[in-house]
Amino acid sequence: MKTLLAVATAVLFVSSFVSAEEFVDDFSAVELEGRVAERGEWQFQNGIASCVADPDLYKQFKNHGPILKWPRQFNDATIEFEMKPTNCQRVAFTLNGDGHIFRVTLADETPGAPAGTSKVPTRIIAWATQSSKQNKGETIKPETLPDLPAINGKWVKMKLEVKGNRATLSIGDFQTELEHAALARDKNMVMLTFAHGEIAVRNFRMTSSVNTAAKRTPAEDAS
């Protein structure tokens, strides 16, 4: 009886600290609670979200291209989707919280690039503390991190698994292990954006967890 009581108490303790959920966007609907599509004419057909960048809108939004957002409160998570960038200048996959927290940028830095040579390089940036004009974050560039020319016009799967301050990032056949304080920070948004050209996205899936104890207020702890 004591053993059963101890197990039950442990389960209740863990469940009070971690809340897990799964979110799937199969792009079968134009409107979906939990997804925001902005800065372009996004199309949703046959399980694919696609958009062609508009140069005028790019200038209007101060050199920011079309974007997909998935607002989610989370700490640890597994995020995966497939994308096909075509003649883009850059593609950025970002986790946000109180600003940028973690970003993967794939760019076309080649001379004579279809959309013009990217001034932003292919890289990963992580912010251990709140991002700002002064805090540009830490640049990480694993060997063989693919750039845009390597995947241009091809479907490629991207997967990010975050647990605490560690993560595994996969892009097609590329995979790397990461460790950074930024990864353990509270997050509230997943974003995918691109500049110039066009992109197609499919099969977005996210399994995430929230440390609910960390979200409690002093008043709640006292009750």
mmCIF file of C-alpha atoms in Angstrom:
data_model
loop_
_atom_site.group_PDB
_atom_site.id
_atom_site.type_symbol
_atom_site.label_atom_id
_atom_site.label_comp_id
_atom_site.label_asym_id
_atom_site.label_seq_id
_atom_site.Cartn_x
_atom_site.Cartn_y
_atom_site.Cartn_z
ATOM 1 C CA MET A 1 0.000 0.000 0.000
ATOM 2 C CA LYS A 2 2.835 2.389 0.867
ATOM 3 C CA THR A 3 4.503 1.623 -2.476
ATOM 4 C CA LEU A 4 1.301 2.323 -4.405
ATOM 5 C CA LEU A 5 0.811 5.560 -2.503
ATOM 6 C CA ALA A 6 4.375 6.646 -3.259
ATOM 7 C CA VAL A 7 3.931 5.920 -6.973
ATOM 8 C CA ALA A 8 0.623 7.796 -7.097
ATOM 9 C CA THR A 9 2.186 10.767 -5.304
ATOM 10 C CA ALA A 10 5.120 10.802 -7.747
ATOM 11 C CA VAL A 11 2.762 10.733 -10.737
ATOM 12 C CA LEU A 12 0.745 13.640 -9.354
ATOM 13 C CA PHE A 13 3.934 15.578 -8.642
ATOM 14 C CA VAL A 14 5.267 15.114 -12.181
ATOM 15 C CA SER A 15 1.930 15.907 -13.837
ATOM 16 C CA SER A 16 1.743 19.162 -11.879
ATOM 17 C CA PHE A 17 5.070 20.203 -13.365
ATOM 18 C CA VAL A 18 4.766 19.084 -16.984
ATOM 19 C CA SER A 19 1.871 19.484 -19.385
ATOM 20 C CA ALA A 20 2.361 17.838 -22.802
ATOM 21 C CA GLU A 21 0.361 18.343 -25.983
ATOM 22 C CA GLU A 22 0.510 17.613 -29.701
ATOM 23 C CA PHE A 23 -0.323 20.103 -32.429
ATOM 24 C CA VAL A 24 -0.705 19.133 -36.088
ATOM 25 C CA ASP A 25 -1.090 21.466 -39.072
ATOM 26 C CA ASP A 26 -1.800 19.479 -42.231
ATOM 27 C CA PHE A 27 -2.633 22.679 -44.160
ATOM 28 C CA SER A 28 -5.972 21.235 -45.244
ATOM 29 C CA ALA A 29 -7.746 24.447 -44.188
ATOM 30 C CA VAL A 30 -7.060 28.087 -45.015
ATOM 31 C CA GLU A 31 -7.849 29.086 -41.429
ATOM 32 C CA LEU A 32 -6.589 27.108 -38.441
ATOM 33 C CA GLU A 33 -6.598 28.077 -34.775
ATOM 34 C CA GLY A 34 -2.974 28.094 -33.741
ATOM 35 C CA ARG A 35 -1.549 29.173 -37.102
ATOM 36 C CA VAL A 36 -1.011 32.674 -38.524
ATOM 37 C CA ALA A 37 0.004 33.356 -42.147
ATOM 38 C CA GLU A 38 1.194 36.890 -42.937
ATOM 39 C CA ARG A 39 3.120 39.179 -45.302
ATOM 40 C CA GLY A 40 2.066 37.425 -48.485
ATOM 41 C CA GLU A 41 -0.645 35.587 -50.429
ATOM 42 C CA TRP A 42 -0.436 32.164 -48.807
ATOM 43 C CA GLN A 43 -2.215 29.308 -50.582
ATOM 44 C CA PHE A 44 -3.445 26.152 -48.831
ATOM 45 C CA GLN A 45 -4.165 23.273 -51.190
ATOM 46 C CA ASN A 46 -3.688 19.504 -51.167
ATOM 47 C CA GLY A 47 -2.049 19.549 -47.754
ATOM 48 C CA ILE A 48 0.544 22.146 -48.768
ATOM 49 C CA ALA A 49 1.001 25.765 -47.733
ATOM 50 C CA SER A 50 2.777 27.808 -50.402
ATOM 51 C CA CYS A 51 3.625 31.411 -51.097
ATOM 52 C CA VAL A 52 5.451 33.462 -53.725
ATOM 53 C CA ALA A 53 7.286 36.451 -52.285
ATOM 54 C CA ASP A 54 6.044 39.865 -53.385
ATOM 55 C CA PRO A 55 8.894 42.421 -53.780
ATOM 56 C CA ASP A 56 6.581 45.321 -52.939
ATOM 57 C CA LEU A 57 5.390 43.677 -49.731
ATOM 58 C CA TYR A 58 8.995 42.869 -48.867
ATOM 59 C CA LYS A 59 9.810 46.582 -48.945
ATOM 60 C CA GLN A 60 6.572 47.472 -47.140
ATOM 61 C CA PHE A 61 7.506 45.164 -44.255
ATOM 62 C CA LYS A 62 11.040 46.593 -44.046
ATOM 63 C CA ASN A 63 12.809 43.734 -45.803
ATOM 64 C CA HIS A 64 10.836 40.953 -44.142
ATOM 65 C CA GLY A 65 9.268 38.256 -46.316
ATOM 66 C CA PRO A 66 6.186 36.006 -45.976
ATOM 67 C CA ILE A 67 5.852 34.206 -42.643
ATOM 68 C CA LEU A 68 4.025 31.323 -40.998
ATOM 69 C CA LYS A 69 3.616 31.509 -37.212
ATOM 70 C CA TRP A 70 2.478 28.902 -34.713
ATOM 71 C CA PRO A 71 1.898 30.520 -31.290
ATOM 72 C CA ARG A 72 2.562 27.847 -28.622
ATOM 73 C CA GLN A 73 3.652 28.099 -24.984
ATOM 74 C CA PHE A 74 6.384 25.508 -24.478
ATOM 75 C CA ASN A 75 9.715 24.539 -22.973
ATOM 76 C CA ASP A 76 10.769 21.185 -24.461
ATOM 77 C CA ALA A 77 9.454 20.221 -27.894
ATOM 78 C CA THR A 78 9.840 18.161 -31.036
ATOM 79 C CA ILE A 79 9.023 20.217 -34.131
ATOM 80 C CA GLU A 80 9.071 18.765 -37.634
ATOM 81 C CA PHE A 81 7.892 19.717 -41.114
ATOM 82 C CA GLU A 82 8.885 19.439 -44.760
ATOM 83 C CA MET A 83 9.693 22.422 -46.939
ATOM 84 C CA LYS A 84 10.626 23.086 -50.554
ATOM 85 C CA PRO A 85 12.327 26.460 -51.082
ATOM 86 C CA THR A 86 12.720 27.550 -54.702
ATOM 87 C CA ASN A 87 15.080 30.392 -55.652
ATOM 88 C CA CYS A 88 14.847 31.936 -52.184
ATOM 89 C CA GLN A 89 17.522 34.263 -50.883
ATOM 90 C CA ARG A 90 17.152 32.980 -47.331
ATOM 91 C CA VAL A 91 14.851 30.879 -45.141
ATOM 92 C CA ALA A 92 14.691 31.297 -41.368
ATOM 93 C CA PHE A 93 13.190 28.931 -38.785
ATOM 94 C CA THR A 94 12.874 30.644 -35.401
ATOM 95 C CA LEU A 95 11.787 29.968 -31.831
ATOM 96 C CA ASN A 96 10.619 33.109 -30.062
ATOM 97 C CA GLY A 97 9.828 34.062 -26.478
ATOM 98 C CA ASP A 98 10.580 37.549 -25.162
ATOM 99 C CA GLY A 99 12.131 38.147 -28.567
ATOM 100 C CA HIS A 100 14.260 35.785 -30.631
ATOM 101 C CA ILE A 101 15.619 32.744 -28.776
ATOM 102 C CA PHE A 102 16.909 30.315 -31.413
ATOM 103 C CA ARG A 103 17.144 30.680 -35.186
ATOM 104 C CA VAL A 104 18.291 28.522 -38.085
ATOM 105 C CA THR A 105 18.989 30.506 -41.263
ATOM 106 C CA LEU A 106 19.674 28.862 -44.615
ATOM 107 C CA ALA A 107 20.900 31.319 -47.243
ATOM 108 C CA ASP A 108 22.077 31.556 -50.834
ATOM 109 C CA GLU A 109 25.450 33.269 -50.629
ATOM 110 C CA THR A 110 26.576 32.311 -54.127
ATOM 111 C CA PRO A 111 27.484 34.986 -56.702
ATOM 112 C CA GLY A 112 24.709 35.330 -59.239
ATOM 113 C CA ALA A 113 22.087 33.850 -56.907
ATOM 114 C CA PRO A 114 18.599 33.976 -58.523
ATOM 115 C CA ALA A 115 17.285 36.343 -55.850
ATOM 116 C CA GLY A 116 20.573 38.149 -55.308
ATOM 117 C CA THR A 117 23.402 37.122 -53.008
ATOM 118 C CA SER A 118 22.288 36.970 -49.372
ATOM 119 C CA LYS A 119 24.042 39.306 -46.976
ATOM 120 C CA VAL A 120 22.892 37.036 -44.143
ATOM 121 C CA PRO A 121 24.942 33.817 -44.011
ATOM 122 C CA THR A 122 23.805 30.253 -43.417
ATOM 123 C CA ARG A 123 24.074 29.867 -39.643
ATOM 124 C CA ILE A 124 22.407 29.180 -36.300
ATOM 125 C CA ILE A 125 21.987 31.963 -33.751
ATOM 126 C CA ALA A 126 21.096 31.410 -30.075
ATOM 127 C CA TRP A 127 20.257 34.067 -27.486
ATOM 128 C CA ALA A 128 21.024 33.026 -23.890
ATOM 129 C CA THR A 129 19.369 36.251 -22.698
ATOM 130 C CA GLN A 130 16.782 38.595 -24.199
ATOM 131 C CA SER A 131 17.627 39.663 -27.734
ATOM 132 C CA SER A 132 18.146 43.352 -28.467
ATOM 133 C CA LYS A 133 20.102 45.678 -30.723
ATOM 134 C CA GLN A 134 23.030 45.211 -28.371
ATOM 135 C CA ASN A 135 22.543 41.478 -27.843
ATOM 136 C CA LYS A 136 22.954 39.906 -31.274
ATOM 137 C CA GLY A 137 23.150 36.367 -29.899
ATOM 138 C CA GLU A 138 25.819 33.718 -30.406
ATOM 139 C CA THR A 139 26.514 32.414 -33.909
ATOM 140 C CA ILE A 140 26.881 28.650 -34.316
ATOM 141 C CA LYS A 141 27.832 27.088 -37.643
ATOM 142 C CA PRO A 142 28.129 23.299 -37.578
ATOM 143 C CA GLU A 143 30.154 21.676 -40.325
ATOM 144 C CA THR A 144 28.095 20.603 -43.359
ATOM 145 C CA LEU A 145 25.077 22.727 -42.325
ATOM 146 C CA PRO A 146 23.273 22.841 -45.690
ATOM 147 C CA ASP A 147 22.778 26.135 -47.494
ATOM 148 C CA LEU A 148 19.881 26.977 -49.799
ATOM 149 C CA PRO A 149 21.549 25.945 -53.086
ATOM 150 C CA ALA A 150 21.928 22.421 -51.644
ATOM 151 C CA ILE A 151 18.169 22.024 -51.218
ATOM 152 C CA ASN A 152 16.804 24.401 -53.875
ATOM 153 C CA GLY A 153 13.636 23.019 -55.462
ATOM 154 C CA LYS A 154 13.704 19.885 -53.304
ATOM 155 C CA TRP A 155 11.454 18.661 -50.514
ATOM 156 C CA VAL A 156 13.545 18.418 -47.346
ATOM 157 C CA LYS A 157 12.496 17.457 -43.829
ATOM 158 C CA MET A 158 13.471 19.702 -40.942
ATOM 159 C CA LYS A 159 13.270 18.414 -37.365
ATOM 160 C CA LEU A 160 14.263 20.042 -34.097
ATOM 161 C CA GLU A 161 14.146 18.139 -30.808
ATOM 162 C CA VAL A 162 14.655 20.327 -27.731
ATOM 163 C CA LYS A 163 15.105 19.016 -24.191
ATOM 164 C CA GLY A 164 16.427 21.398 -21.585
ATOM 165 C CA ASN A 165 19.530 23.132 -22.910
ATOM 166 C CA ARG A 166 20.181 20.440 -25.529
ATOM 167 C CA ALA A 167 18.775 19.903 -29.006
ATOM 168 C CA THR A 168 19.113 17.725 -32.076
ATOM 169 C CA LEU A 169 18.661 19.503 -35.400
ATOM 170 C CA SER A 170 18.064 17.551 -38.621
ATOM 171 C CA ILE A 171 17.753 18.989 -42.122
ATOM 172 C CA GLY A 172 17.485 16.225 -44.693
ATOM 173 C CA ASP A 173 20.539 13.983 -44.195
ATOM 174 C CA PHE A 174 22.278 16.587 -42.033
ATOM 175 C CA GLN A 175 22.136 16.200 -38.254
ATOM 176 C CA THR A 176 23.884 17.962 -35.392
ATOM 177 C CA GLU A 177 23.753 17.980 -31.597
ATOM 178 C CA LEU A 178 23.563 21.366 -29.872
ATOM 179 C CA GLU A 179 23.943 22.546 -26.299
ATOM 180 C CA HIS A 180 23.113 26.148 -25.379
ATOM 181 C CA ALA A 181 21.416 28.024 -22.536
ATOM 182 C CA ALA A 182 18.979 29.588 -25.032
ATOM 183 C CA LEU A 183 17.299 26.243 -25.644
ATOM 184 C CA ALA A 184 16.076 25.976 -22.035
ATOM 185 C CA ARG A 185 14.328 29.369 -22.082
ATOM 186 C CA ASP A 186 10.522 29.733 -22.108
ATOM 187 C CA LYS A 187 9.197 29.908 -25.657
ATOM 188 C CA ASN A 188 5.887 31.052 -27.108
ATOM 189 C CA MET A 189 6.195 30.984 -30.886
ATOM 190 C CA VAL A 190 7.485 28.900 -33.790
ATOM 191 C CA MET A 191 8.070 30.813 -37.031
ATOM 192 C CA LEU A 192 9.090 30.034 -40.605
ATOM 193 C CA THR A 193 9.867 32.907 -42.948
ATOM 194 C CA PHE A 194 11.654 33.457 -46.254
ATOM 195 C CA ALA A 195 12.924 36.223 -48.486
ATOM 196 C CA HIS A 196 12.384 36.251 -52.267
ATOM 197 C CA GLY A 197 11.485 33.287 -54.457
ATOM 198 C CA GLU A 198 8.821 30.877 -53.207
ATOM 199 C CA ILE A 199 8.345 28.196 -50.624
ATOM 200 C CA ALA A 200 6.069 25.215 -50.035
ATOM 201 C CA VAL A 201 5.515 23.616 -46.616
ATOM 202 C CA ARG A 202 3.737 20.423 -45.547
ATOM 203 C CA ASN A 203 3.233 18.046 -42.613
ATOM 204 C CA PHE A 204 3.869 20.395 -39.687
ATOM 205 C CA ARG A 205 3.772 18.564 -36.364
ATOM 206 C CA MET A 206 4.773 19.671 -32.890
ATOM 207 C CA THR A 207 4.826 17.787 -29.608
ATOM 208 C CA SER A 208 5.597 20.121 -26.734
ATOM 209 C CA SER A 209 5.615 20.348 -22.963
ATOM 210 C CA VAL A 210 5.291 23.204 -20.504
ATOM 211 C CA ASN A 211 6.700 23.371 -16.995
ATOM 212 C CA THR A 212 3.410 24.381 -15.392
ATOM 213 C CA ALA A 213 4.997 24.918 -11.994
ATOM 214 C CA ALA A 214 7.161 27.661 -13.514
ATOM 215 C CA LYS A 215 4.010 29.442 -14.709
ATOM 216 C CA ARG A 216 2.415 29.641 -11.249
ATOM 217 C CA THR A 217 2.094 33.044 -9.620
ATOM 218 C CA PRO A 218 2.969 33.724 -5.966
ATOM 219 C CA ALA A 219 -0.785 33.991 -5.254
ATOM 220 C CA GLU A 220 -1.375 30.546 -6.769
ATOM 221 C CA ASP A 221 1.474 29.053 -4.731
ATOM 222 C CA ALA A 222 -0.042 30.516 -1.583
ATOM 223 C CA SER A 223 -3.532 29.155 -2.272
#
